[in-house]
Amino acid sequence: MHQLTRPLFSAYLARLAQLNGVHADDVTKTFTVAPSVQQKLETKMQESSDFLGRINMVGVTEQQGAKLGLGLSGPAASRTDTSQADRQTRDITTLDQRGYICTKTDSDTHIGYAKLDAWAKFPDFQTRVANAILQRQALDIMCIGFNGTSIAANTNLAQNPLLQDVNKGWLQHLREDAPENVMASGSTPGKVKIGSAAGTDYKNLDAAVYDAITLLDPWFQQDPGLVAILGRKLLHDKYFPLVNTNNAPTETLAADVVISQKRVGGLQAASVPYFPDNAILITTFDNLSRYYQTGGRRRMVIENPKRDRIENFESSNDAYVIEDNGRAALIEKIEIANA
């Protein structure tokens, strides 16, 4: 590390200690991130990504418990003959009794001396170091949310490049908790064929989406907030004259939700990073949640001169939650077959 970089890095560690209420020397030991700092980190992650800003990122006290019920359930309108019975109230929040479990997720990163020395030339040195770590964590949340299928004791990035073994994401919870809302097989086992060729299940994406909407609870089928999130291999210029091309990013992750001007099956079509190529998810953005345990974030920053770098060891207890499975439907294993 260059001699001009050293005091900047030391000031970064001192600031980190001050924010978390620990002694400067304790930053190089595992410490609990202060709840107020944790909340600010989560807020910055949401602000760095259009998608994360649309879903719920909520702190919970307990590591496991019942869903928070952030969405609305079925209708509330009714009538009672009060000469015969009392009027009964209804809980209009999400009624799903399935709970959540926040699982420890490590986000261990390093930054080489050479890069730190390059960043030392800029007045926002501390911000650059913090943002580099924060942005990767935000991307990982999306990657796990759409691709996570299991919780391995020892994860393997080479075998699971989309973080499939880090945590169970939204799609996996839908597969396990509401398989009746998942279309993964048609006339050909293990495939949903769409296209103009003979023997396909649907002639176009519109027909497939219209059919999948019927899997939702009746009171959600005309929800104005419903969107169809499509995989990249299903995108076509027909659907994506981009709406948000003029939304220049103010943060580094930019406007990562691409919204189509045209509709698919009557729903607004959207593209989100890391969403599976051959799948369509029908839901509302606010039906997707990530819970993190308040006070459950641990951190340690050390210098490793043997590898010419600083190392950041950080962990958070997270859960990926669909607030109401009745407001979500998935079509996957789609194969396009045109004549």
PDB file of C-alpha atoms in Angstrom, residues 71-249:
ATOM      1  CA  GLY A  71     -49.412  -7.202   0.948  1.00  0.00           C
ATOM      2  CA  LEU A  72     -53.191  -7.233   0.870  1.00  0.00           C
ATOM      3  CA  SER A  73     -55.155 -10.475   0.809  1.00  0.00           C
ATOM      4  CA  GLY A  74     -58.701 -10.985  -0.474  1.00  0.00           C
ATOM      5  CA  PRO A  75     -61.669  -8.592  -0.587  1.00  0.00           C
ATOM      6  CA  ALA A  76     -63.128  -6.919   2.502  1.00  0.00           C
ATOM      7  CA  ALA A  77     -66.563  -5.898   1.215  1.00  0.00           C
ATOM      8  CA  SER A  78     -69.462  -7.894   2.703  1.00  0.00           C
ATOM      9  CA  ARG A  79     -72.912  -7.641   4.248  1.00  0.00           C
ATOM     10  CA  THR A  80     -74.421  -9.233   7.371  1.00  0.00           C
ATOM     11  CA  ASP A  81     -77.977  -9.474   8.569  1.00  0.00           C
ATOM     12  CA  THR A  82     -77.286  -8.150  12.074  1.00  0.00           C
ATOM     13  CA  SER A  83     -80.652  -9.365  13.307  1.00  0.00           C
ATOM     14  CA  GLN A  84     -79.273 -12.866  12.887  1.00  0.00           C
ATOM     15  CA  ALA A  85     -75.520 -12.530  13.481  1.00  0.00           C
ATOM     16  CA  ASP A  86     -72.750 -10.104  14.374  1.00  0.00           C
ATOM     17  CA  ARG A  87     -70.720  -8.408  11.687  1.00  0.00           C
ATOM     18  CA  GLN A  88     -67.304 -10.053  11.343  1.00  0.00           C
ATOM     19  CA  THR A  89     -64.074  -8.258  10.551  1.00  0.00           C
ATOM     20  CA  ARG A  90     -61.495  -9.704   8.161  1.00  0.00           C
ATOM     21  CA  ASP A  91     -57.730  -9.518   8.205  1.00  0.00           C
ATOM     22  CA  ILE A  92     -56.917  -7.920   4.853  1.00  0.00           C
ATOM     23  CA  THR A  93     -53.170  -8.408   5.243  1.00  0.00           C
ATOM     24  CA  THR A  94     -51.503 -11.484   3.779  1.00  0.00           C
ATOM     25  CA  LEU A  95     -52.989 -14.639   5.299  1.00  0.00           C
ATOM     26  CA  ASP A  96     -50.183 -17.039   4.352  1.00  0.00           C
ATOM     27  CA  GLN A  97     -49.215 -18.966   7.469  1.00  0.00           C
ATOM     28  CA  ARG A  98     -45.875 -20.154   6.123  1.00  0.00           C
ATOM     29  CA  GLY A  99     -43.035 -18.531   8.009  1.00  0.00           C
ATOM     30  CA  TYR A 100     -39.536 -17.326   7.158  1.00  0.00           C
ATOM     31  CA  ILE A 101     -36.058 -18.305   8.328  1.00  0.00           C
ATOM     32  CA  CYS A 102     -33.200 -15.827   7.961  1.00  0.00           C
ATOM     33  CA  THR A 103     -30.118 -17.779   6.893  1.00  0.00           C
ATOM     34  CA  LYS A 104     -26.562 -16.542   7.360  1.00  0.00           C
ATOM     35  CA  THR A 105     -25.064 -15.280   4.118  1.00  0.00           C
ATOM     36  CA  ASP A 106     -21.389 -14.354   3.917  1.00  0.00           C
ATOM     37  CA  SER A 107     -20.232 -11.517   1.672  1.00  0.00           C
ATOM     38  CA  ASP A 108     -16.457 -11.750   1.913  1.00  0.00           C
ATOM     39  CA  THR A 109     -14.573  -9.499  -0.481  1.00  0.00           C
ATOM     40  CA  HIS A 110     -11.128  -7.983  -0.960  1.00  0.00           C
ATOM     41  CA  ILE A 111      -9.631  -4.957  -2.701  1.00  0.00           C
ATOM     42  CA  GLY A 112      -6.020  -5.005  -3.874  1.00  0.00           C
ATOM     43  CA  TYR A 113      -3.441  -2.424  -2.894  1.00  0.00           C
ATOM     44  CA  ALA A 114      -3.063  -1.296  -6.516  1.00  0.00           C
ATOM     45  CA  LYS A 115      -6.745  -0.407  -6.766  1.00  0.00           C
ATOM     46  CA  LEU A 116      -6.703   1.351  -3.400  1.00  0.00           C
ATOM     47  CA  ASP A 117      -3.690   3.371  -4.522  1.00  0.00           C
ATOM     48  CA  ALA A 118      -5.575   4.386  -7.681  1.00  0.00           C
ATOM     49  CA  TRP A 119      -8.639   5.402  -5.660  1.00  0.00           C
ATOM     50  CA  ALA A 120      -6.494   7.400  -3.211  1.00  0.00           C
ATOM     51  CA  LYS A 121      -6.230  10.109  -5.872  1.00  0.00           C
ATOM     52  CA  PHE A 122      -9.928  10.883  -5.553  1.00  0.00           C
ATOM     53  CA  PRO A 123     -11.526  12.920  -2.734  1.00  0.00           C
ATOM     54  CA  ASP A 124     -14.283  10.337  -2.264  1.00  0.00           C
ATOM     55  CA  PHE A 125     -11.911   7.504  -1.312  1.00  0.00           C
ATOM     56  CA  GLN A 126     -14.041   6.204   1.560  1.00  0.00           C
ATOM     57  CA  THR A 127     -17.207   6.315  -0.543  1.00  0.00           C
ATOM     58  CA  ARG A 128     -15.549   4.366  -3.354  1.00  0.00           C
ATOM     59  CA  VAL A 129     -14.426   1.617  -0.994  1.00  0.00           C
ATOM     60  CA  ALA A 130     -17.871   1.403   0.620  1.00  0.00           C
ATOM     61  CA  ASN A 131     -19.766   1.469  -2.684  1.00  0.00           C
ATOM     62  CA  ALA A 132     -17.649  -1.253  -4.284  1.00  0.00           C
ATOM     63  CA  ILE A 133     -18.700  -3.637  -1.510  1.00  0.00           C
ATOM     64  CA  LEU A 134     -22.294  -2.407  -1.405  1.00  0.00           C
ATOM     65  CA  GLN A 135     -22.919  -2.746  -5.129  1.00  0.00           C
ATOM     66  CA  ARG A 136     -21.741  -6.345  -5.227  1.00  0.00           C
ATOM     67  CA  GLN A 137     -24.017  -7.212  -2.321  1.00  0.00           C
ATOM     68  CA  ALA A 138     -26.991  -5.613  -4.096  1.00  0.00           C
ATOM     69  CA  LEU A 139     -26.329  -7.645  -7.251  1.00  0.00           C
ATOM     70  CA  ASP A 140     -26.005 -10.820  -5.188  1.00  0.00           C
ATOM     71  CA  ILE A 141     -29.433 -10.229  -3.624  1.00  0.00           C
ATOM     72  CA  MET A 142     -31.035 -10.246  -7.077  1.00  0.00           C
ATOM     73  CA  CYS A 143     -29.006 -13.248  -8.177  1.00  0.00           C
ATOM     74  CA  ILE A 144     -29.981 -15.324  -5.128  1.00  0.00           C
ATOM     75  CA  GLY A 145     -33.587 -14.142  -5.207  1.00  0.00           C
ATOM     76  CA  PHE A 146     -34.190 -15.479  -8.717  1.00  0.00           C
ATOM     77  CA  ASN A 147     -31.796 -18.446  -8.804  1.00  0.00           C
ATOM     78  CA  GLY A 148     -31.368 -19.736  -5.261  1.00  0.00           C
ATOM     79  CA  THR A 149     -32.592 -23.320  -4.863  1.00  0.00           C
ATOM     80  CA  SER A 150     -30.807 -24.657  -1.781  1.00  0.00           C
ATOM     81  CA  ILE A 151     -28.866 -23.767   1.357  1.00  0.00           C
ATOM     82  CA  ALA A 152     -25.495 -25.509   1.324  1.00  0.00           C
ATOM     83  CA  ALA A 153     -23.191 -25.773   4.325  1.00  0.00           C
ATOM     84  CA  ASN A 154     -20.290 -25.058   1.955  1.00  0.00           C
ATOM     85  CA  THR A 155     -21.202 -23.187  -1.196  1.00  0.00           C
ATOM     86  CA  ASN A 156     -19.430 -23.825  -4.495  1.00  0.00           C
ATOM     87  CA  LEU A 157     -19.249 -20.873  -6.883  1.00  0.00           C
ATOM     88  CA  ALA A 158     -17.691 -22.939  -9.671  1.00  0.00           C
ATOM     89  CA  GLN A 159     -20.643 -25.343  -9.717  1.00  0.00           C
ATOM     90  CA  ASN A 160     -23.257 -22.719  -8.871  1.00  0.00           C
ATOM     91  CA  PRO A 161     -22.214 -19.499 -10.635  1.00  0.00           C
ATOM     92  CA  LEU A 162     -25.639 -17.929 -10.066  1.00  0.00           C
ATOM     93  CA  LEU A 163     -25.425 -18.523  -6.295  1.00  0.00           C
ATOM     94  CA  GLN A 164     -27.972 -21.346  -6.495  1.00  0.00           C
ATOM     95  CA  ASP A 165     -26.694 -22.917  -3.257  1.00  0.00           C
ATOM     96  CA  VAL A 166     -26.509 -19.784  -1.066  1.00  0.00           C
ATOM     97  CA  ASN A 167     -30.188 -19.445  -0.106  1.00  0.00           C
ATOM     98  CA  LYS A 168     -33.657 -20.315  -1.369  1.00  0.00           C
ATOM     99  CA  GLY A 169     -34.989 -17.519  -3.557  1.00  0.00           C
ATOM    100  CA  TRP A 170     -38.481 -16.425  -4.517  1.00  0.00           C
ATOM    101  CA  LEU A 171     -38.935 -18.857  -7.404  1.00  0.00           C
ATOM    102  CA  GLN A 172     -37.833 -21.823  -5.311  1.00  0.00           C
ATOM    103  CA  HIS A 173     -40.233 -20.912  -2.510  1.00  0.00           C
ATOM    104  CA  LEU A 174     -43.047 -20.784  -5.061  1.00  0.00           C
ATOM    105  CA  ARG A 175     -42.052 -24.208  -6.411  1.00  0.00           C
ATOM    106  CA  GLU A 176     -42.051 -25.696  -2.913  1.00  0.00           C
ATOM    107  CA  ASP A 177     -44.909 -23.832  -1.228  1.00  0.00           C
ATOM    108  CA  ALA A 178     -47.351 -23.383  -4.120  1.00  0.00           C
ATOM    109  CA  PRO A 179     -46.522 -25.909  -6.882  1.00  0.00           C
ATOM    110  CA  GLU A 180     -50.047 -25.493  -8.216  1.00  0.00           C
ATOM    111  CA  ASN A 181     -48.997 -21.971  -9.280  1.00  0.00           C
ATOM    112  CA  VAL A 182     -46.033 -23.235 -11.309  1.00  0.00           C
ATOM    113  CA  MET A 183     -46.244 -24.348 -14.956  1.00  0.00           C
ATOM    114  CA  ALA A 184     -43.130 -26.360 -15.781  1.00  0.00           C
ATOM    115  CA  SER A 185     -44.444 -29.042 -18.098  1.00  0.00           C
ATOM    116  CA  GLY A 186     -46.822 -29.188 -21.048  1.00  0.00           C
ATOM    117  CA  SER A 187     -47.620 -31.776 -23.683  1.00  0.00           C
ATOM    118  CA  THR A 188     -43.906 -32.584 -23.677  1.00  0.00           C
ATOM    119  CA  PRO A 189     -42.739 -33.613 -20.175  1.00  0.00           C
ATOM    120  CA  GLY A 190     -40.386 -31.088 -18.618  1.00  0.00           C
ATOM    121  CA  LYS A 191     -41.048 -28.393 -21.233  1.00  0.00           C
ATOM    122  CA  VAL A 192     -43.568 -25.662 -21.945  1.00  0.00           C
ATOM    123  CA  LYS A 193     -43.434 -25.190 -25.715  1.00  0.00           C
ATOM    124  CA  ILE A 194     -44.471 -21.833 -27.161  1.00  0.00           C
ATOM    125  CA  GLY A 195     -44.525 -20.888 -30.829  1.00  0.00           C
ATOM    126  CA  SER A 196     -46.080 -21.439 -34.224  1.00  0.00           C
ATOM    127  CA  ALA A 197     -44.760 -24.975 -34.715  1.00  0.00           C
ATOM    128  CA  ALA A 198     -47.129 -27.933 -34.549  1.00  0.00           C
ATOM    129  CA  GLY A 199     -47.721 -29.475 -31.161  1.00  0.00           C
ATOM    130  CA  THR A 200     -46.810 -26.466 -29.046  1.00  0.00           C
ATOM    131  CA  ASP A 201     -48.685 -25.698 -25.832  1.00  0.00           C
ATOM    132  CA  TYR A 202     -49.219 -22.032 -26.718  1.00  0.00           C
ATOM    133  CA  LYS A 203     -48.926 -20.173 -29.998  1.00  0.00           C
ATOM    134  CA  ASN A 204     -47.338 -17.097 -28.419  1.00  0.00           C
ATOM    135  CA  LEU A 205     -46.229 -15.603 -25.114  1.00  0.00           C
ATOM    136  CA  ASP A 206     -49.480 -13.680 -24.761  1.00  0.00           C
ATOM    137  CA  ALA A 207     -51.517 -16.877 -24.655  1.00  0.00           C
ATOM    138  CA  ALA A 208     -49.186 -18.423 -22.088  1.00  0.00           C
ATOM    139  CA  VAL A 209     -49.389 -15.388 -19.805  1.00  0.00           C
ATOM    140  CA  TYR A 210     -53.181 -15.172 -20.119  1.00  0.00           C
ATOM    141  CA  ASP A 211     -53.404 -18.804 -19.048  1.00  0.00           C
ATOM    142  CA  ALA A 212     -50.945 -18.386 -16.158  1.00  0.00           C
ATOM    143  CA  ILE A 213     -52.935 -15.444 -14.768  1.00  0.00           C
ATOM    144  CA  THR A 214     -55.748 -17.908 -14.018  1.00  0.00           C
ATOM    145  CA  LEU A 215     -53.420 -19.602 -11.497  1.00  0.00           C
ATOM    146  CA  LEU A 216     -53.587 -16.502  -9.298  1.00  0.00           C
ATOM    147  CA  ASP A 217     -56.246 -16.149  -6.628  1.00  0.00           C
ATOM    148  CA  PRO A 218     -59.355 -14.655  -8.292  1.00  0.00           C
ATOM    149  CA  TRP A 219     -59.092 -11.325  -6.468  1.00  0.00           C
ATOM    150  CA  PHE A 220     -55.532 -10.833  -7.749  1.00  0.00           C
ATOM    151  CA  GLN A 221     -56.135 -11.659 -11.412  1.00  0.00           C
ATOM    152  CA  GLN A 222     -57.004  -8.056 -12.265  1.00  0.00           C
ATOM    153  CA  ASP A 223     -54.597  -6.404  -9.853  1.00  0.00           C
ATOM    154  CA  PRO A 224     -53.344  -3.267 -11.665  1.00  0.00           C
ATOM    155  CA  GLY A 225     -49.870  -3.800 -10.225  1.00  0.00           C
ATOM    156  CA  LEU A 226     -49.303  -7.155 -11.906  1.00  0.00           C
ATOM    157  CA  VAL A 227     -46.249  -7.432 -14.164  1.00  0.00           C
ATOM    158  CA  ALA A 228     -44.799 -10.220 -16.284  1.00  0.00           C
ATOM    159  CA  ILE A 229     -41.064 -10.542 -15.594  1.00  0.00           C
ATOM    160  CA  LEU A 230     -39.506 -12.253 -18.624  1.00  0.00           C
ATOM    161  CA  GLY A 231     -36.193 -14.010 -19.100  1.00  0.00           C
ATOM    162  CA  ARG A 232     -33.721 -12.618 -21.605  1.00  0.00           C
ATOM    163  CA  LYS A 233     -34.192 -15.385 -24.156  1.00  0.00           C
ATOM    164  CA  LEU A 234     -37.874 -14.495 -24.369  1.00  0.00           C
ATOM    165  CA  LEU A 235     -37.276 -10.814 -25.031  1.00  0.00           C
ATOM    166  CA  HIS A 236     -37.929  -9.462 -28.474  1.00  0.00           C
ATOM    167  CA  ASP A 237     -37.747  -5.991 -29.939  1.00  0.00           C
ATOM    168  CA  LYS A 238     -41.503  -6.202 -30.389  1.00  0.00           C
ATOM    169  CA  TYR A 239     -41.916  -6.012 -26.638  1.00  0.00           C
ATOM    170  CA  PHE A 240     -39.055  -3.749 -25.666  1.00  0.00           C
ATOM    171  CA  PRO A 241     -39.002  -0.285 -27.184  1.00  0.00           C
ATOM    172  CA  LEU A 242     -37.558   0.883 -23.910  1.00  0.00           C
ATOM    173  CA  VAL A 243     -39.573   3.140 -21.661  1.00  0.00           C
ATOM    174  CA  ASN A 244     -36.746   4.168 -19.366  1.00  0.00           C
ATOM    175  CA  THR A 245     -33.907   5.001 -21.763  1.00  0.00           C
ATOM    176  CA  ASN A 246     -33.832   8.574 -20.500  1.00  0.00           C
ATOM    177  CA  ASN A 247     -33.575   7.598 -16.836  1.00  0.00           C
ATOM    178  CA  ALA A 248     -29.869   8.187 -16.456  1.00  0.00           C
ATOM    179  CA  PRO A 249     -28.522   6.398 -13.374  1.00  0.00           C
TER     180      PRO A 249
END
